[in-house]
Amino acid sequence: MAMPADPEIDAVPLRAAMVDALSQDDALADPAWRAAVEAVPRHRFVPGFYLPAGERDELGLTTWEPVTAELDYGRWLATAYSDTTLITQLDGDEPDWRAPVLRHGGAPTSSSTLPSLVVRMWSDAEVSEGHTVLEIGTGTGYSTALACERLDPGDVTSIEIDPRRLEAAADALYGCGYTPTLAVADGLYGYWPEARFDRVVAACSFRAVPPALLAQTRPGGKVLLTLSGWLYGYARVLLTVAGDGTAEGALLPGTVSFMSARAHVAPVFGNPAHWAAGLPDEPRSARHGPGRLAAATEEAFHLRFIAQCAVPDTQMVTVDEVVYLIDVVSGSAATLTPSGGEWHVREGGPVRLWERVESILDAFDAAGRPRPETFTLCVRDEGQHLGHPKMPGLLLPGTAPL
C-alpha cells in the first residue's frame, strides 16, 4: 500500500483517540502528562516493530511479524497509537526496517513500553517541573520525549546500553526537536557526569538496587525501579534517598514487569534431566505445590518475588508435568512431580530449594497473605532488606546479610 503524502496528518486523530482512551482509564489524571501525550508523535519513535502472529509455528515458537509503514501503513499507524507495548528488537539483533523479515522465536530485548505505563512510571516517581531526571533505558526514546515535554530538556538525561538503539532514539528525539542529554551507558552504574539527580527512573528491571543510582541521587530525591529475579517475580519500589546515602521505600501495588538489565538476565542452565539425575531416589510429600507460584494471578506474581528472595539464584521450568528448580550458583536442584493429587519433592545440593520456598509460603500465610504495598525495602551498607511487620526479613539477591 502506498504511503500518504503526510502521515503526520493521519496521526492526529489517532493520537487524540488514544489520549481520550487513556483519560477514561484514569491514566492521564495529571493535566501536564496529558498535554505531553497529546504533543509527542509516538509513530516517529517506532518506524517498525514486531507483533506476535495468532498461532505458533510447527516447532511451537512464537512467530513475530514485522510491521512497518511500507508493509501495512494502516496497521502500523493504528498500532503505534494503541496502548500496547511494541517489540522493537529480539535477541539483541537490530532489525533493518527497510527490509524486515519474519522471526521465529526469540526473546524481546527492546521495546516501546505501552504509553499508560510510561506515564504511570513518571507519575509514580513524582516527577515535576524543575526536577533533574535520569532515565535508565532510552529504548525508542518515546518516554524520553514525554519527559522533555514536561520538563526542561536540559534537565533530562537518558542512557541506553545498546548503541544502535540509542542512535535510532537520538535521531527520533532530535528530529522532533527534543534535546536531552543522551549517552551509551550501563544502567547498573548510572551516569556520573550529570549527577546528582532529583529523580532516577528505570525502564528495565534489576535483581537488587544498584548502589550507584543511590549515590547519584540528591538527598531527598527519589529512585523508582522495578526489581526482578530468576523466578520472574517482579516488584516496583519508590525509594527516598537520605543524606547518608541510605534509602527506604514501600513496594508499589499492581503487577508491572520490565525486561531485565542485560547483566541481570538469568543464565542458561543446560538440560534439566542432567540436574535431576543426581537427586535422591526417595521423595517427600510437598506441603505446597508449585501452582501457587505459577498461577496467572496478582498474588502469584507477588509470591514469586518474595520466594526468589529466599532462593535468589533459582530458576523454575516445567517439562512433561515435572517442575524443576535449578540453582546454577550453588549447584542445588529439586523436582516436583504430581502423583495422586499431591506433589512429591526430591532435593539435592547444599540448598534445599523447595523447602526454603515452602517456608516462605508458610510465613506468608501466617502473616495473612500481605499485599505488596505492606512491604518496605531498606537499603543500607549492610544489605538490602525487604521487611514486613509479620514476616521475617528477606534479602534481595546479591546483597550482604544483615
Coordinates of C-alpha atoms in Angstrom, one line a residue:
M1 CA 0.0 0.0 0.0
A2 CA 1.3 3.4 -1.0
M3 CA 2.0 5.8 1.8
P4 CA 0.0 9.0 2.0
A5 CA 1.9 12.2 1.4
D6 CA 2.0 13.2 5.0
P7 CA 1.4 10.6 7.7
E8 CA 1.6 13.4 10.4
I9 CA -1.9 14.4 9.4
D10 CA -3.3 10.8 9.8
A11 CA -1.7 10.5 13.2
V12 CA -3.5 13.5 14.7
P13 CA -7.0 11.8 15.2
L14 CA -5.4 8.6 16.3
R15 CA -3.3 10.3 18.9
A16 CA -6.4 12.2 20.1
A17 CA -8.3 8.9 20.4
M18 CA -5.5 7.3 22.4
V19 CA -5.4 10.3 24.8
D20 CA -9.2 10.0 25.3
A21 CA -9.0 6.3 26.0
L22 CA -6.1 6.8 28.5
S23 CA -8.1 9.6 30.2
Q24 CA -11.1 7.4 30.5
D25 CA -8.9 4.8 32.2
D26 CA -7.6 7.4 34.6
A27 CA -4.1 7.1 33.2
L28 CA -3.8 10.8 32.5
A29 CA -5.1 12.3 35.7
D30 CA -2.3 14.9 35.7
P31 CA -3.0 17.6 33.1
A32 CA 0.7 18.1 32.4
W33 CA 1.2 14.5 31.4
R34 CA -1.9 14.5 29.3
A35 CA -0.5 17.5 27.5
A36 CA 2.7 15.6 26.9
V37 CA 1.0 12.6 25.5
E38 CA -1.1 14.9 23.2
A39 CA 2.1 16.5 21.9
V40 CA 4.5 13.6 21.3
P41 CA 4.1 11.8 17.9
R42 CA 4.7 8.2 19.0
H43 CA 4.8 6.9 15.4
R44 CA 8.1 8.9 14.9
F45 CA 9.7 6.6 17.5
V46 CA 8.6 3.3 16.1
P47 CA 9.4 3.1 12.4
G48 CA 8.9 -0.6 12.8
F49 CA 8.0 -3.2 15.4
Y50 CA 7.1 -6.9 15.7
L51 CA 3.7 -8.3 16.6
P52 CA 3.1 -11.9 17.5
A53 CA 1.1 -13.9 15.0
G54 CA -2.0 -15.6 16.1
E55 CA -0.5 -19.1 16.0
R56 CA 2.9 -20.6 16.8
D57 CA 5.0 -22.3 14.1
E58 CA 5.4 -26.0 13.7
L59 CA 8.1 -26.0 16.4
G60 CA 5.9 -24.3 18.9
L61 CA 7.8 -21.0 18.5
T62 CA 6.2 -17.6 18.5
T63 CA 6.1 -16.1 15.0
W64 CA 6.9 -12.4 15.1
E65 CA 5.5 -10.4 12.2
P66 CA 7.3 -7.2 11.2
V67 CA 5.0 -4.1 10.9
T68 CA 6.2 -1.0 9.1
A69 CA 4.5 1.8 7.1
E70 CA 5.7 0.3 3.9
L71 CA 4.3 -3.2 4.7
D72 CA 0.9 -2.1 6.1
Y73 CA 0.5 1.6 6.6
G74 CA -2.8 1.5 8.3
R75 CA -1.9 -1.3 10.7
W76 CA 1.4 0.4 11.6
L77 CA -0.1 3.8 12.4
A78 CA -3.1 2.5 14.3
T79 CA -1.0 0.2 16.4
A80 CA 1.5 2.9 17.2
Y81 CA -1.4 4.8 18.8
S82 CA -2.7 1.9 20.8
D83 CA -1.9 1.4 24.5
T84 CA 0.4 -1.5 23.6
T85 CA 4.0 -2.4 24.2
L86 CA 5.7 -2.7 20.8
I87 CA 8.6 -5.1 20.5
T88 CA 11.4 -3.4 18.5
Q89 CA 14.2 -5.9 18.9
L90 CA 14.7 -9.6 19.5
D91 CA 17.8 -11.3 20.9
G92 CA 19.7 -8.1 20.6
D93 CA 19.6 -8.1 16.8
E94 CA 18.8 -4.7 15.5
P95 CA 16.3 -5.0 12.6
D96 CA 16.7 -3.4 9.2
W97 CA 13.2 -1.9 9.0
R98 CA 13.8 -1.1 5.3
A99 CA 13.8 -4.9 4.6
P100 CA 12.4 -6.6 7.8
V101 CA 11.9 -10.4 8.0
L102 CA 9.6 -12.7 9.8
R103 CA 11.1 -14.0 13.0
H104 CA 10.6 -17.4 14.6
G105 CA 11.1 -17.5 18.4
G106 CA 13.4 -15.1 20.2
A107 CA 13.4 -13.1 23.4
P108 CA 12.4 -9.4 23.2
T109 CA 15.3 -7.2 24.2
S110 CA 14.0 -3.7 23.4
S111 CA 10.5 -2.2 23.1
S112 CA 8.4 0.9 23.2
T113 CA 6.5 0.5 26.5
L114 CA 2.8 1.0 26.4
P115 CA 2.0 4.7 26.9
S116 CA -0.1 4.2 30.0
L117 CA 2.8 2.5 31.8
V118 CA 5.3 5.2 30.7
V119 CA 3.1 7.9 32.2
R120 CA 2.5 5.8 35.3
M121 CA 6.2 5.5 35.9
W122 CA 6.8 9.2 35.5
S123 CA 3.9 9.9 37.8
D124 CA 4.7 7.4 40.4
A125 CA 8.2 8.8 40.6
E126 CA 6.6 12.1 41.4
V127 CA 8.4 13.9 38.6
S128 CA 7.5 17.6 38.3
E129 CA 8.8 20.8 36.8
G130 CA 12.3 21.8 37.9
H131 CA 13.5 18.3 38.6
T132 CA 16.6 16.9 37.0
V133 CA 15.9 13.3 35.9
L134 CA 18.0 10.3 34.9
E135 CA 16.1 7.8 32.8
I136 CA 17.6 4.3 32.5
G137 CA 16.7 2.6 29.3
T138 CA 16.1 5.0 26.5
G139 CA 14.7 2.4 24.2
T140 CA 12.9 4.0 21.3
G141 CA 13.0 7.4 23.0
Y142 CA 9.2 7.9 23.3
S143 CA 9.3 8.0 27.2
T144 CA 12.2 10.4 27.0
A145 CA 10.2 12.7 24.7
L146 CA 7.3 12.7 27.2
A147 CA 9.8 13.8 29.9
C148 CA 11.2 16.5 27.7
E149 CA 7.6 17.8 27.1
R150 CA 7.0 18.0 30.9
L151 CA 10.5 19.3 31.9
D152 CA 13.2 21.4 30.5
P153 CA 15.0 19.1 28.1
G154 CA 18.3 20.2 29.6
D155 CA 17.2 18.6 32.8
V156 CA 16.6 15.2 31.2
T157 CA 19.4 12.6 30.9
S158 CA 18.7 9.2 29.3
I159 CA 21.1 6.3 29.0
E160 CA 20.9 3.2 26.9
I161 CA 23.3 0.2 26.9
D162 CA 22.7 -0.6 23.2
P163 CA 24.4 1.9 20.9
R164 CA 22.3 1.1 17.9
R165 CA 19.1 1.6 19.9
L166 CA 20.4 4.9 21.2
E167 CA 21.3 6.1 17.7
A168 CA 17.8 5.4 16.5
A169 CA 16.3 7.1 19.6
A170 CA 18.6 10.1 19.2
D171 CA 17.5 10.5 15.5
A172 CA 13.9 10.5 16.5
L173 CA 14.3 12.8 19.5
Y174 CA 16.4 15.4 17.7
G175 CA 14.2 15.1 14.7
C176 CA 11.2 16.1 16.9
G177 CA 13.1 19.0 18.4
Y178 CA 13.9 17.4 21.8
T179 CA 17.4 17.9 23.1
P180 CA 18.0 15.8 26.2
T181 CA 21.5 14.5 27.3
L182 CA 21.9 11.0 25.8
A183 CA 24.7 8.5 26.4
V184 CA 25.6 4.9 25.8
A185 CA 26.0 3.6 29.4
D186 CA 25.1 0.7 31.6
G187 CA 22.2 1.4 33.9
L188 CA 23.8 -0.5 36.7
Y189 CA 26.2 2.4 37.1
G190 CA 24.0 5.3 36.2
Y191 CA 25.7 8.4 34.7
W192 CA 28.1 10.3 36.9
P193 CA 28.8 13.2 34.5
E194 CA 25.3 14.6 35.0
A195 CA 24.7 13.6 38.7
R196 CA 23.2 14.4 41.1
F197 CA 19.6 13.9 40.1
D198 CA 16.3 14.7 41.8
R199 CA 14.7 11.6 40.2
V200 CA 16.0 8.3 38.8
V201 CA 13.5 6.2 36.8
A202 CA 14.4 2.8 35.3
A203 CA 12.7 1.3 32.4
C204 CA 14.4 -2.0 33.0
S205 CA 14.5 -4.3 36.0
F206 CA 17.3 -5.2 38.4
R207 CA 17.8 -8.1 40.8
A208 CA 18.8 -5.5 43.5
V209 CA 19.1 -1.8 43.8
P210 CA 22.3 -0.6 42.1
P211 CA 24.3 1.4 44.7
A212 CA 25.5 3.9 42.0
L213 CA 21.9 5.0 41.5
L214 CA 21.5 6.0 45.1
A215 CA 24.9 7.7 45.1
Q216 CA 23.8 9.8 42.1
T217 CA 20.6 10.9 43.7
R218 CA 20.3 14.1 45.8
P219 CA 19.3 13.8 49.5
G220 CA 15.6 13.7 49.5
G221 CA 15.5 12.6 45.9
K222 CA 13.6 9.5 44.7
V223 CA 14.5 6.4 42.8
L224 CA 11.8 4.4 41.0
L225 CA 12.7 1.0 39.7
T226 CA 11.4 -2.5 39.1
L227 CA 13.0 -5.4 41.0
S228 CA 13.0 -8.8 39.4
G229 CA 14.6 -12.2 39.7
W230 CA 15.2 -15.5 38.1
L231 CA 11.8 -16.9 39.2
Y232 CA 10.3 -14.0 37.2
G233 CA 8.8 -12.3 40.2
Y234 CA 8.6 -8.5 40.0
A235 CA 8.0 -5.7 42.4
R236 CA 8.2 -1.9 41.9
V237 CA 9.6 0.3 44.7
L238 CA 9.9 4.1 45.2
L239 CA 12.9 4.8 47.3
T240 CA 13.7 8.1 49.1
V241 CA 17.4 8.7 49.4
A242 CA 18.7 10.0 52.7
G243 CA 21.7 12.3 53.2
D244 CA 23.9 9.4 54.2
G245 CA 23.2 7.5 51.0
T246 CA 20.8 5.0 52.5
A247 CA 17.3 4.6 51.1
E248 CA 13.9 3.4 52.1
G249 CA 10.5 3.0 50.5
A250 CA 7.4 0.8 50.1
L251 CA 6.7 -1.6 47.3
L252 CA 4.0 -0.2 45.0
P253 CA 0.8 -2.0 44.2
G254 CA 0.0 -3.7 40.9
T255 CA 1.7 -6.1 38.5
V256 CA 4.3 -4.4 36.3
S257 CA 7.2 -6.1 34.6
F258 CA 10.1 -4.8 32.6
M259 CA 12.9 -6.5 30.7
S260 CA 15.9 -7.3 32.9
A261 CA 19.1 -5.2 32.7
R262 CA 21.2 -7.3 30.4
A263 CA 23.8 -8.1 33.1
H264 CA 21.0 -9.4 35.3
V265 CA 19.4 -11.8 32.8
A266 CA 19.0 -15.4 34.1
P267 CA 21.9 -17.7 33.0
V268 CA 21.2 -20.8 30.9
F269 CA 21.3 -24.0 32.9
G270 CA 21.5 -26.8 30.4
N271 CA 19.4 -30.0 30.4
P272 CA 17.0 -30.3 33.5
A273 CA 17.3 -34.0 33.3
H274 CA 21.0 -33.8 34.0
W275 CA 20.3 -31.9 37.2
A276 CA 17.6 -34.3 38.3
A277 CA 19.8 -37.4 37.7
G278 CA 21.8 -36.8 40.9
L279 CA 18.9 -36.2 43.2
P280 CA 17.9 -38.8 45.9
D281 CA 15.5 -41.5 44.8
E282 CA 13.3 -41.2 47.9
P283 CA 10.9 -38.3 47.6
R284 CA 8.9 -36.5 50.3
S285 CA 5.4 -35.1 50.1
A286 CA 5.3 -31.3 49.5
R287 CA 3.4 -29.0 51.9
H288 CA 2.8 -26.6 49.0
G289 CA 2.6 -27.3 45.3
P290 CA 4.2 -25.1 42.6
G291 CA 0.8 -23.9 41.4
R292 CA 0.8 -21.1 44.0
L293 CA 3.8 -19.6 42.2
A294 CA 2.8 -20.4 38.6
A295 CA -0.8 -19.2 38.7
A296 CA -1.8 -16.3 36.5
T297 CA -2.9 -14.2 39.5
E298 CA -1.7 -11.0 41.1
E299 CA -0.9 -12.9 44.3
A300 CA 1.3 -15.4 42.4
F301 CA 3.1 -12.6 40.7
H302 CA 3.8 -11.1 44.2
L303 CA 4.7 -14.5 45.7
R304 CA 7.3 -15.2 43.1
F305 CA 9.1 -12.0 44.0
I306 CA 9.1 -12.9 47.7
A307 CA 10.1 -16.5 47.1
Q308 CA 13.1 -15.6 45.0
C309 CA 14.4 -13.5 47.9
A310 CA 14.8 -16.8 49.7
V311 CA 16.2 -18.7 46.7
P312 CA 17.8 -15.9 44.8
D313 CA 19.7 -17.9 42.3
T314 CA 17.0 -20.4 41.4
Q315 CA 15.1 -20.9 38.1
M316 CA 12.0 -22.9 37.6
V317 CA 11.0 -24.8 34.5
T318 CA 8.3 -27.4 33.7
V319 CA 8.9 -30.3 31.4
D320 CA 6.3 -33.1 30.9
E321 CA 4.4 -32.0 34.1
V322 CA 7.6 -32.3 36.2
V323 CA 8.7 -28.9 37.8
Y324 CA 12.4 -28.4 38.0
L325 CA 14.2 -25.9 40.3
I326 CA 17.8 -25.3 39.3
D327 CA 20.4 -23.2 41.1
V328 CA 23.4 -22.7 38.9
V329 CA 25.3 -20.9 41.7
S330 CA 25.2 -23.4 44.5
G331 CA 24.7 -26.5 42.3
S332 CA 21.4 -27.3 44.1
A333 CA 18.3 -28.7 42.4
A334 CA 14.8 -30.0 43.1
T335 CA 12.0 -31.7 41.3
L336 CA 8.3 -31.6 42.0
T337 CA 6.3 -34.5 40.4
P338 CA 2.5 -34.7 40.6
S339 CA 1.2 -38.0 42.0
G340 CA -2.3 -38.9 43.2
G341 CA -3.4 -35.4 43.8
E342 CA -0.3 -34.3 45.6
W343 CA 3.3 -33.3 44.8
H344 CA 6.4 -35.3 45.5
V345 CA 9.7 -33.5 46.1
R346 CA 13.2 -34.6 45.5
E347 CA 16.0 -32.2 46.6
G348 CA 19.8 -32.3 46.4
G349 CA 22.8 -30.0 46.8
P350 CA 23.8 -27.6 49.6
V351 CA 20.4 -25.7 49.5
R352 CA 17.1 -27.4 49.9
L353 CA 15.4 -25.2 47.4
W354 CA 11.7 -26.2 47.7
E355 CA 12.0 -26.5 51.4
R356 CA 13.0 -22.8 51.5
V357 CA 10.2 -21.8 49.2
E358 CA 7.7 -23.7 51.4
S359 CA 9.0 -21.9 54.5
I360 CA 8.3 -18.6 52.8
L361 CA 4.8 -19.7 51.8
D362 CA 4.1 -20.8 55.4
A363 CA 5.3 -17.4 56.7
F364 CA 3.2 -15.6 54.0
D365 CA 0.1 -17.4 55.0
A366 CA 0.7 -16.9 58.7
A367 CA 1.1 -13.2 58.1
G368 CA -2.4 -13.0 56.5
R369 CA -1.1 -13.1 52.8
P370 CA 0.0 -9.4 52.9
R371 CA -0.1 -7.3 49.7
P372 CA 3.0 -5.7 48.1
E373 CA 2.4 -2.2 49.5
T374 CA 2.7 -3.5 53.0
F375 CA 6.4 -4.4 52.5
T376 CA 9.2 -1.9 52.9
L377 CA 12.6 -2.1 51.3
C378 CA 15.5 -0.7 53.3
V379 CA 18.9 -0.2 51.6
R380 CA 21.9 0.1 53.9
D381 CA 25.6 -0.6 53.7
E382 CA 24.8 -4.0 55.4
G383 CA 22.4 -5.1 52.8
Q384 CA 19.0 -4.6 51.0
H385 CA 16.3 -5.8 53.4
L386 CA 12.7 -6.5 52.4
G387 CA 10.6 -6.2 55.6
H388 CA 7.1 -6.8 56.8
P389 CA 5.9 -6.5 60.4
K390 CA 4.6 -10.1 60.4
M391 CA 7.2 -11.8 58.2
P392 CA 10.9 -12.5 58.8
G393 CA 13.3 -10.2 56.9
L394 CA 14.3 -11.2 53.4
L395 CA 17.4 -10.1 51.4
L396 CA 17.5 -9.1 47.8
P397 CA 19.8 -11.2 45.5
G398 CA 23.4 -10.3 45.7
T399 CA 23.3 -8.3 48.9
A400 CA 25.2 -8.9 52.1
P401 CA 23.4 -10.4 55.1
L402 CA 22.3 -8.0 57.9

